[in-house]
Amino acid sequence: PRQPKKGQFDPDECQPVELPDGSIHIVVRNHRKYKCHCKMILRSFDGGETLPRENMYLDGSLIEPGITSGVWYHNGTMFYSGPGSETKRCKLHIKWSYNNGHTWTPGVRIWDDMAGYSALTMLPRDNNHLYMLYERGPEPDIRIIFTKMKISMVNGRDDP
């Protein structure tokens, strides 16, 4: 099969979360840099049976060099982990949104240097911490790092 070229629509690796209304919000790697160095967002309102193109948009506040990123939803807050660079896998950040991903905070930098794929989770008996698993370091010395971050209450909202 023919390979898509740079700039063509080519969604790739993704991370879904279910929102309180039952819809599914999916953060998608924009593999061929379709219109921007940013994430594609897909929404499904039927449990993932369909992902209509009209429910897809590009989120310019979630920049990426072409990589999968972490997403997690907890207690009214959506968290996102990903690089802070459009061209390199570096400057790993965590951002959060109080409105289901419509807008994002500037976030907090987790690691300045080379950092690749990341995933977010919480443990079943721990509602006070968010956990991040991510690749760190240059090739061929990449290490897998597991980081625990406290979620503190600020103005009645969860913030890392």
XYZ file of N, CA, C and O in Angstrom:
640
model
N 0.821 -1.209 0.000
C 0.000 0.000 0.000
C 0.858 1.262 0.000
O 1.963 1.263 0.498
N 0.300 2.312 -0.543
C 0.977 3.607 -0.605
C 1.044 4.259 0.766
O 0.066 4.282 1.498
N 2.193 4.791 1.122
C 2.375 5.481 2.394
C 1.908 6.926 2.274
O 2.245 7.605 1.300
N 1.124 7.413 3.267
C 0.737 8.827 3.237
C 1.976 9.730 3.320
O 2.973 9.367 3.923
N 1.882 10.886 2.722
C 2.978 11.849 2.733
C 2.780 12.846 3.870
O 1.681 13.015 4.385
N 3.875 13.538 4.204
C 3.809 14.561 5.235
C 2.705 15.550 4.899
O 2.566 15.980 3.759
N 1.904 15.902 5.904
C 0.815 16.846 5.723
C -0.517 16.192 5.423
O -1.547 16.852 5.453
N -0.517 14.892 5.133
C -1.773 14.207 4.839
C -2.449 13.755 6.134
O -1.803 13.563 7.165
N -3.744 13.555 6.056
C -4.543 13.084 7.190
C -4.174 11.628 7.471
O -4.391 10.750 6.645
N -3.559 11.372 8.632
C -3.087 10.028 8.970
C -3.071 9.866 10.490
O -2.011 9.861 11.113
N -4.256 9.727 11.124
C -4.277 9.534 12.576
C -3.570 8.233 12.939
O -3.539 7.289 12.162
N -2.986 8.203 14.147
C -2.169 7.066 14.550
C -2.477 6.716 16.007
O -3.615 6.813 16.431
N -1.481 6.396 16.785
C -1.648 5.942 18.162
C -2.553 6.890 18.945
O -2.519 8.099 18.734
N -3.346 6.322 19.851
C -4.316 7.165 20.550
C -4.533 6.721 21.988
O -4.190 5.608 22.372
N -5.106 7.625 22.773
C -5.460 7.388 24.169
C -6.880 7.898 24.399
O -7.145 9.092 24.268
N -7.812 7.005 24.734
C -9.198 7.429 24.984
C -9.491 7.606 26.471
O -8.864 6.978 27.317
N -10.450 8.486 26.774
C -11.026 8.594 28.117
C -12.533 8.764 27.972
O -13.003 9.390 27.013
N -13.265 8.201 28.913
C -14.711 8.393 28.921
C -15.040 9.582 29.799
O -14.528 9.705 30.913
N -15.882 10.465 29.299
C -16.294 11.657 30.038
C -17.592 11.378 30.798
O -18.276 10.391 30.510
N -17.943 12.225 31.759
C -19.136 11.985 32.576
C -20.436 11.826 31.783
O -21.338 11.120 32.219
N -20.515 12.451 30.598
C -21.736 12.325 29.792
C -21.778 11.024 28.985
O -22.706 10.787 28.221
N -20.748 10.172 29.133
C -20.691 8.911 28.417
C -19.977 8.981 27.078
O -19.726 7.947 26.456
N -19.647 10.192 26.622
C -18.916 10.315 25.361
C -17.462 9.892 25.570
O -16.963 9.827 26.696
N -16.802 9.593 24.457
C -15.402 9.197 24.514
C -14.572 10.287 23.834
O -14.846 10.682 22.700
N -13.587 10.779 24.549
C -12.651 11.809 24.081
C -11.343 11.088 23.788
O -10.778 10.444 24.669
N -10.862 11.178 22.546
C -9.671 10.434 22.148
C -8.589 11.413 21.684
O -8.804 12.200 20.770
N -7.430 11.349 22.339
C -6.270 12.159 21.961
C -5.438 11.297 21.007
O -5.024 10.192 21.355
N -5.202 11.817 19.788
C -4.629 11.021 18.702
C -3.324 11.638 18.200
O -3.245 12.852 17.986
N -2.348 10.779 17.982
C -1.091 11.215 17.356
C -1.380 11.676 15.932
O -2.017 10.989 15.152
N -0.911 12.852 15.597
C -1.053 13.442 14.265
C 0.190 13.035 13.467
O 1.108 13.815 13.272
N 0.198 11.801 13.016
C 1.401 11.154 12.487
C 2.068 11.908 11.346
O 3.289 12.016 11.307
N 1.322 12.416 10.413
C 1.912 13.095 9.244
C 1.807 14.613 9.331
O 1.920 15.301 8.329
N 1.567 15.137 10.531
C 1.502 16.594 10.764
C 0.423 17.244 9.916
O 0.629 18.263 9.273
N -0.764 16.665 9.931
C -1.897 17.195 9.185
C -2.228 18.600 9.695
O -2.706 18.767 10.804
N -1.888 19.603 8.943
C -2.163 21.024 9.182
C -1.411 21.634 10.360
O -1.387 22.848 10.498
N -0.821 20.829 11.270
C -0.106 21.404 12.420
C 0.735 20.336 13.110
O 0.556 19.147 12.879
N 1.629 20.786 13.978
C 2.380 19.895 14.870
C 1.597 19.817 16.175
O 2.049 20.271 17.227
N 0.394 19.258 16.112
C -0.471 19.217 17.285
C -1.324 17.954 17.257
O -1.372 17.245 16.257
N -1.979 17.694 18.371
C -2.806 16.501 18.508
C -4.126 16.635 17.755
O -4.697 17.722 17.648
N -4.586 15.501 17.243
C -5.944 15.381 16.727
C -6.813 14.937 17.902
O -6.370 14.156 18.736
N -8.024 15.425 17.942
C -8.987 14.992 18.952
C -10.186 14.399 18.225
O -10.711 15.016 17.294
N -10.590 13.225 18.644
C -11.784 12.579 18.104
C -12.792 12.434 19.232
O -12.409 12.213 20.389
N -14.067 12.549 18.907
C -15.130 12.354 19.904
C -16.133 11.354 19.368
O -16.510 11.404 18.204
N -16.537 10.460 20.242
C -17.590 9.502 19.921
C -18.718 9.698 20.920
O -18.468 9.790 22.123
N -19.928 9.743 20.412
C -21.100 9.913 21.273
C -21.974 8.664 21.277
O -23.110 8.696 21.743
N -21.404 7.550 20.772
C -22.155 6.293 20.741
C -21.311 5.119 21.265
O -21.382 4.011 20.757
N -20.500 5.396 22.283
C -19.698 4.342 22.895
C -18.542 3.845 22.046
O -18.035 2.756 22.267
N -18.122 4.625 21.083
C -16.999 4.258 20.240
C -17.377 3.489 18.990
O -16.503 3.067 18.224
N -18.672 3.319 18.766
C -19.115 2.622 17.547
C -18.706 3.386 16.294
O -18.340 2.784 15.292
N -18.792 4.717 16.370
C -18.397 5.548 15.232
C -17.533 6.702 15.721
O -17.630 7.127 16.876
N -16.690 7.191 14.824
C -15.858 8.368 15.073
C -16.030 9.305 13.882
O -15.170 9.408 13.009
N -17.160 10.008 13.835
C -17.449 10.865 12.676
C -16.402 11.963 12.487
O -15.941 12.577 13.451
N -16.048 12.206 11.247
C -15.049 13.230 10.918
C -15.472 14.608 11.436
O -14.633 15.410 11.828
N -16.778 14.884 11.476
C -17.224 16.196 11.971
C -16.974 16.373 13.471
O -17.028 17.484 13.982
N -16.680 15.283 14.179
C -16.341 15.365 15.602
C -14.830 15.347 15.823
O -14.374 15.178 16.945
N -14.042 15.517 14.763
C -12.596 15.568 14.849
C -12.145 17.026 14.768
O -12.700 17.803 13.999
N -11.166 17.374 15.604
C -10.559 18.705 15.482
C -9.098 18.632 15.872
O -8.638 17.639 16.458
N -8.342 19.653 15.515
C -6.934 19.762 15.851
C -6.803 20.669 17.061
O -7.370 21.758 17.080
N -6.087 20.216 18.077
C -5.922 20.999 19.301
C -4.532 21.618 19.304
O -3.550 20.980 19.687
N -4.435 22.871 18.871
C -3.164 23.581 18.775
C -2.462 23.802 20.093
O -1.262 24.086 20.120
N -3.150 23.653 21.216
C -2.494 23.823 22.517
C -1.778 22.549 22.964
O -1.002 22.578 23.916
N -2.032 21.431 22.280
C -1.347 20.175 22.582
C -0.371 19.885 21.444
O -0.639 19.112 20.539
N 0.787 20.560 21.503
C 1.782 20.412 20.447
C 2.464 19.048 20.568
O 2.481 18.440 21.636
N 3.008 18.585 19.438
C 3.696 17.288 19.453
C 4.654 17.173 18.282
O 4.421 17.732 17.219
N 5.724 16.360 18.482
C 6.627 16.063 17.384
C 6.226 14.785 16.642
O 6.950 14.318 15.779
N 5.115 14.189 16.991
C 4.687 12.916 16.448
C 4.957 11.830 17.470
O 5.988 11.164 17.417
N 4.057 11.674 18.427
C 4.282 10.768 19.540
C 2.946 10.484 20.219
O 2.028 11.301 20.147
N 2.844 9.353 20.870
C 1.647 9.104 21.658
C 1.804 9.771 23.020
O 2.915 9.926 23.511
N 0.713 10.207 23.590
C 0.730 10.934 24.860
C -0.280 10.323 25.809
O -1.167 9.589 25.401
N -0.152 10.673 27.082
C -1.068 10.152 28.081
C -2.249 11.077 28.295
O -2.146 12.294 28.155
N -3.387 10.485 28.654
C -4.574 11.258 29.016
C -5.303 10.483 30.114
O -5.328 9.259 30.111
N -5.851 11.223 31.079
C -6.571 10.614 32.199
C -7.638 11.589 32.659
O -7.417 12.798 32.647
N -8.776 11.060 33.068
C -9.866 11.907 33.574
C -10.147 11.502 35.017
O -10.316 10.324 35.317
N -10.199 12.500 35.907
C -10.466 12.231 37.318
C -11.196 13.411 37.957
O -10.699 14.535 37.940
N -12.362 13.140 38.484
C -13.056 14.102 39.346
C -13.195 15.491 38.706
O -12.897 16.500 39.322
N -13.621 15.532 37.442
C -13.840 16.810 36.775
C -12.619 17.423 36.126
O -12.695 18.522 35.572
N -11.485 16.740 36.174
C -10.257 17.265 35.583
C -9.692 16.261 34.579
O -9.574 15.076 34.895
N -9.361 16.728 33.380
C -8.683 15.893 32.403
C -7.203 16.255 32.439
O -6.845 17.434 32.405
N -6.362 15.245 32.515
C -4.915 15.434 32.540
C -4.329 14.956 31.214
O -4.827 14.006 30.615
N -3.262 15.616 30.792
C -2.577 15.276 29.546
C -1.077 15.321 29.790
O -0.567 16.267 30.404
N -0.356 14.325 29.288
C 1.114 14.343 29.357
C 1.667 14.246 27.943
O 1.193 13.451 27.131
N 2.653 15.076 27.654
C 3.265 15.065 26.331
C 4.418 16.043 26.253
O 4.647 16.832 27.179
N 5.144 16.029 25.139
C 6.303 16.901 24.975
C 5.905 18.368 24.816
O 4.806 18.673 24.373
N 6.824 19.235 25.162
C 6.619 20.671 24.994
C 7.385 21.194 23.797
O 7.842 22.334 23.797
N 7.539 20.360 22.776
C 8.274 20.737 21.575
C 7.523 20.213 20.355
O 6.983 19.112 20.376
N 7.516 20.987 19.294
C 6.872 20.567 18.049
C 7.745 19.634 17.230
O 7.244 18.922 16.365
N 9.050 19.646 17.488
C 9.956 18.905 16.605
C 10.799 17.838 17.296
O 11.370 16.989 16.620
N 10.889 17.870 18.628
C 11.729 16.898 19.342
C 10.953 16.284 20.504
O 10.090 16.927 21.092
N 11.307 15.081 20.831
C 10.703 14.390 21.972
C 11.445 14.818 23.235
O 12.348 14.137 23.722
N 11.057 15.974 23.751
C 11.722 16.535 24.926
C 10.753 17.466 25.659
O 9.652 17.719 25.199
N 11.190 17.967 26.815
C 10.416 18.920 27.610
C 9.033 18.354 27.968
O 8.004 18.966 27.701
N 9.034 17.191 28.602
C 7.796 16.527 28.970
C 6.998 17.380 29.960
O 7.526 17.855 30.951
N 5.719 17.585 29.650
C 4.814 18.396 30.467
C 3.608 17.583 30.905
O 3.257 16.602 30.260
N 2.973 18.042 31.947
C 1.629 17.591 32.265
C 0.765 18.843 32.289
O 1.149 19.877 32.846
N -0.376 18.765 31.611
C -1.345 19.865 31.574
C -2.665 19.341 32.107
O -2.873 18.133 32.160
N -3.567 20.243 32.468
C -4.878 19.813 32.904
C -5.941 20.758 32.392
O -5.680 21.906 32.074
N -7.138 20.199 32.266
C -8.288 20.925 31.730
C -9.474 20.716 32.661
O -9.732 19.590 33.099
N -10.192 21.803 32.926
C -11.394 21.728 33.768
C -12.675 21.684 32.929
O -13.758 21.665 33.490
N -12.526 21.700 31.594
C -13.718 21.719 30.739
C -13.646 20.646 29.645
O -13.944 20.906 28.484
N -13.255 19.463 30.044
C -13.226 18.284 29.160
C -12.334 18.452 27.937
O -12.637 17.961 26.857
N -11.221 19.159 28.098
C -10.252 19.291 27.017
C -10.491 20.423 26.044
O -9.797 20.523 25.040
N -11.439 21.305 26.333
C -11.663 22.452 25.439
C -10.550 23.477 25.575
O -10.156 24.104 24.580
N -10.066 23.681 26.800
C -8.911 24.553 27.045
C -7.994 23.847 28.041
O -8.444 23.004 28.818
N -6.713 24.213 27.987
C -5.703 23.577 28.834
C -4.888 24.627 29.580
O -4.647 25.711 29.054
N -4.439 24.275 30.774
C -3.512 25.124 31.507
C -2.146 25.063 30.810
O -1.910 24.132 30.025
N -1.246 26.010 31.097
C 0.106 25.906 30.536
C 0.826 24.648 31.031
O 1.711 24.138 30.373
N 0.437 24.186 32.210
C 0.995 22.947 32.731
C 2.280 23.118 33.506
O 2.731 24.222 33.780
N 2.854 21.974 33.837
C 4.080 21.902 34.617
C 5.063 21.003 33.873
O 4.672 19.933 33.394
N 6.306 21.444 33.784
C 7.316 20.624 33.119
C 7.767 19.522 34.078
O 8.121 19.784 35.221
N 7.769 18.296 33.588
C 8.176 17.134 34.377
C 9.644 16.808 34.152
O 10.357 16.441 35.078
N 10.100 16.944 32.909
C 11.477 16.593 32.558
C 11.917 17.486 31.407
O 11.205 17.636 30.417
N 13.107 18.120 31.517
C 13.601 19.054 30.507
C 14.190 18.380 29.275
O 14.053 18.872 28.168
N 14.861 17.282 29.478
C 15.646 16.670 28.410
C 14.797 15.739 27.545
O 13.575 15.861 27.510
N 15.407 14.786 26.881
C 14.733 13.861 25.987
C 13.722 13.008 26.761
O 14.047 12.449 27.803
N 12.500 12.939 26.240
C 11.439 12.132 26.856
C 10.476 11.714 25.747
O 10.055 12.535 24.946
N 10.128 10.443 25.736
C 9.283 9.926 24.670
C 7.856 9.670 25.115
O 7.231 10.502 25.772
N 7.371 8.508 24.763
C 5.989 8.138 25.047
C 5.697 8.248 26.537
O 6.566 8.012 27.366
N 4.437 8.557 26.854
C 4.029 8.628 28.253
C 2.614 8.083 28.397
O 1.837 8.081 27.448
N 2.321 7.626 29.593
C 0.987 7.129 29.925
C 0.653 7.597 31.339
O 1.539 7.721 32.184
N -0.633 7.868 31.588
C -1.096 8.323 32.900
C -2.073 7.314 33.477
O -2.842 6.688 32.745
N -2.084 7.218 34.801
C -3.040 6.358 35.479
C -3.167 6.779 36.941
O -2.395 7.596 37.425
N -4.154 6.208 37.602
C -4.299 6.308 39.054
C -4.464 4.891 39.571
O -4.915 4.006 38.840
N -4.098 4.678 40.813
C -4.271 3.364 41.413
C -5.617 3.296 42.120
O -6.101 4.309 42.644
N -6.242 2.126 42.149
C -7.613 2.008 42.668
C -7.827 2.552 44.081
O -8.870 3.116 44.364
N -6.854 2.436 44.956
C -7.044 2.879 46.348
C -6.328 4.192 46.661
O -6.122 4.529 47.811
N -5.961 4.936 45.611
C -5.208 6.179 45.814
C -5.797 7.283 44.940
O -5.458 7.421 43.767
N -6.677 8.104 45.516
C -7.270 9.233 44.796
C -6.472 10.513 44.964
O -6.907 11.573 44.522
N -5.323 10.438 45.609
C -4.522 11.629 45.877
C -3.322 11.772 44.955
O -2.615 12.772 45.029
N -3.068 10.770 44.113
C -1.890 10.809 43.261
C -2.220 10.394 41.829
O -3.064 9.539 41.600
N -1.513 11.011 40.905
C -1.544 10.647 39.495
C -0.177 10.041 39.199
O 0.850 10.543 39.674
N -0.154 8.964 38.444
C 1.089 8.277 38.126
C 1.375 8.391 36.633
O 0.466 8.297 35.817
N 2.656 8.615 36.315
C 3.071 8.730 34.922
C 4.204 7.744 34.653
O 5.164 7.671 35.411
N 4.066 7.003 33.572
C 5.101 6.117 33.072
C 5.597 6.748 31.780
O 4.777 7.082 30.910
N 6.914 6.975 31.660
C 7.402 7.608 30.433
C 8.824 7.195 30.092
O 9.569 6.726 30.940
N 9.153 7.345 28.799
C 10.503 7.087 28.322
C 11.340 8.336 28.575
O 10.894 9.447 28.320
N 12.580 8.117 29.053
C 13.455 9.259 29.331
C 14.875 8.932 28.878
O 15.375 7.841 29.110
N 15.501 9.919 28.254
C 16.896 9.792 27.851
C 17.064 9.612 26.357
O 16.129 9.284 25.643
N 18.290 9.826 25.876
C 18.570 9.670 24.446
C 18.750 8.193 24.087
O 19.098 7.375 24.925
N 18.489 7.872 22.808
C 18.766 6.514 22.337
C 20.271 6.308 22.310
O 20.996 7.254 22.019
N 20.818 5.196 22.600
C 20.178 3.929 22.941
C 19.998 3.749 24.454
O 19.735 2.648 24.907
N 20.135 4.806 25.224
C 20.085 4.710 26.691
C 18.735 5.081 27.280
O 18.661 5.614 28.392
N 17.669 4.828 26.565
C 16.329 5.178 27.045
C 15.973 4.319 28.249
O 16.180 3.113 28.251
N 15.446 4.987 29.282
C 14.980 4.304 30.492
C 13.486 4.532 30.636
O 12.964 5.548 30.193
N 12.814 3.606 31.281
C 11.403 3.765 31.603
C 11.322 4.277 33.037
O 11.876 3.671 33.955
N 10.634 5.397 33.218
C 10.525 6.059 34.522
C 9.072 6.015 34.986
O 8.154 6.257 34.198
N 8.883 5.744 36.259
C 7.556 5.745 36.876
C 7.541 6.857 37.909
O 8.328 6.855 38.846
N 6.677 7.860 37.727
C 6.639 9.045 38.575
C 5.287 9.157 39.269
O 4.244 8.980 38.643
N 5.319 9.481 40.537
C 4.120 9.675 41.353
C 3.974 11.168 41.622
O 4.911 11.810 42.096
N 2.799 11.736 41.308
C 2.560 13.166 41.493
C 1.346 13.380 42.387
O 0.289 12.795 42.143
N 1.481 14.208 43.387
C 0.371 14.499 44.298
C -0.616 15.460 43.637
O -0.228 16.433 43.014
N -1.891 15.149 43.796
C -2.945 16.046 43.340
C -3.403 16.812 44.571
O -3.867 16.223 45.538
N -3.248 18.127 44.551
C -3.641 18.924 45.716
C -4.905 19.727 45.403
O -5.158 20.099 44.268
N -5.671 19.986 46.411
C -6.912 20.743 46.240
C -6.602 22.244 46.248
O -6.025 22.759 47.196
N -6.970 22.908 45.159
C -6.785 24.351 45.041
C -8.114 24.926 44.547
O -8.588 24.567 43.478
N -8.710 25.800 45.312
C -9.989 26.413 44.944
C -11.055 25.367 44.602
O -11.844 25.543 43.694
N -11.022 24.257 45.328
C -12.021 23.224 45.126
C -11.807 22.383 43.891
O -12.674 21.629 43.500
N -10.643 22.510 43.256
C -10.346 21.730 42.058
C -9.068 20.940 42.270
O -8.219 21.322 43.043
N -8.914 19.855 41.486
C -7.715 19.035 41.565
C -6.636 19.634 40.668
O -6.861 19.815 39.480
N -5.499 19.918 41.227
C -4.349 20.384 40.461
C -3.137 19.555 40.848
O -2.953 19.259 42.028
N -2.271 19.188 39.882
C -1.057 18.458 40.249
C -0.107 19.382 41.006
O -0.192 20.571 40.906
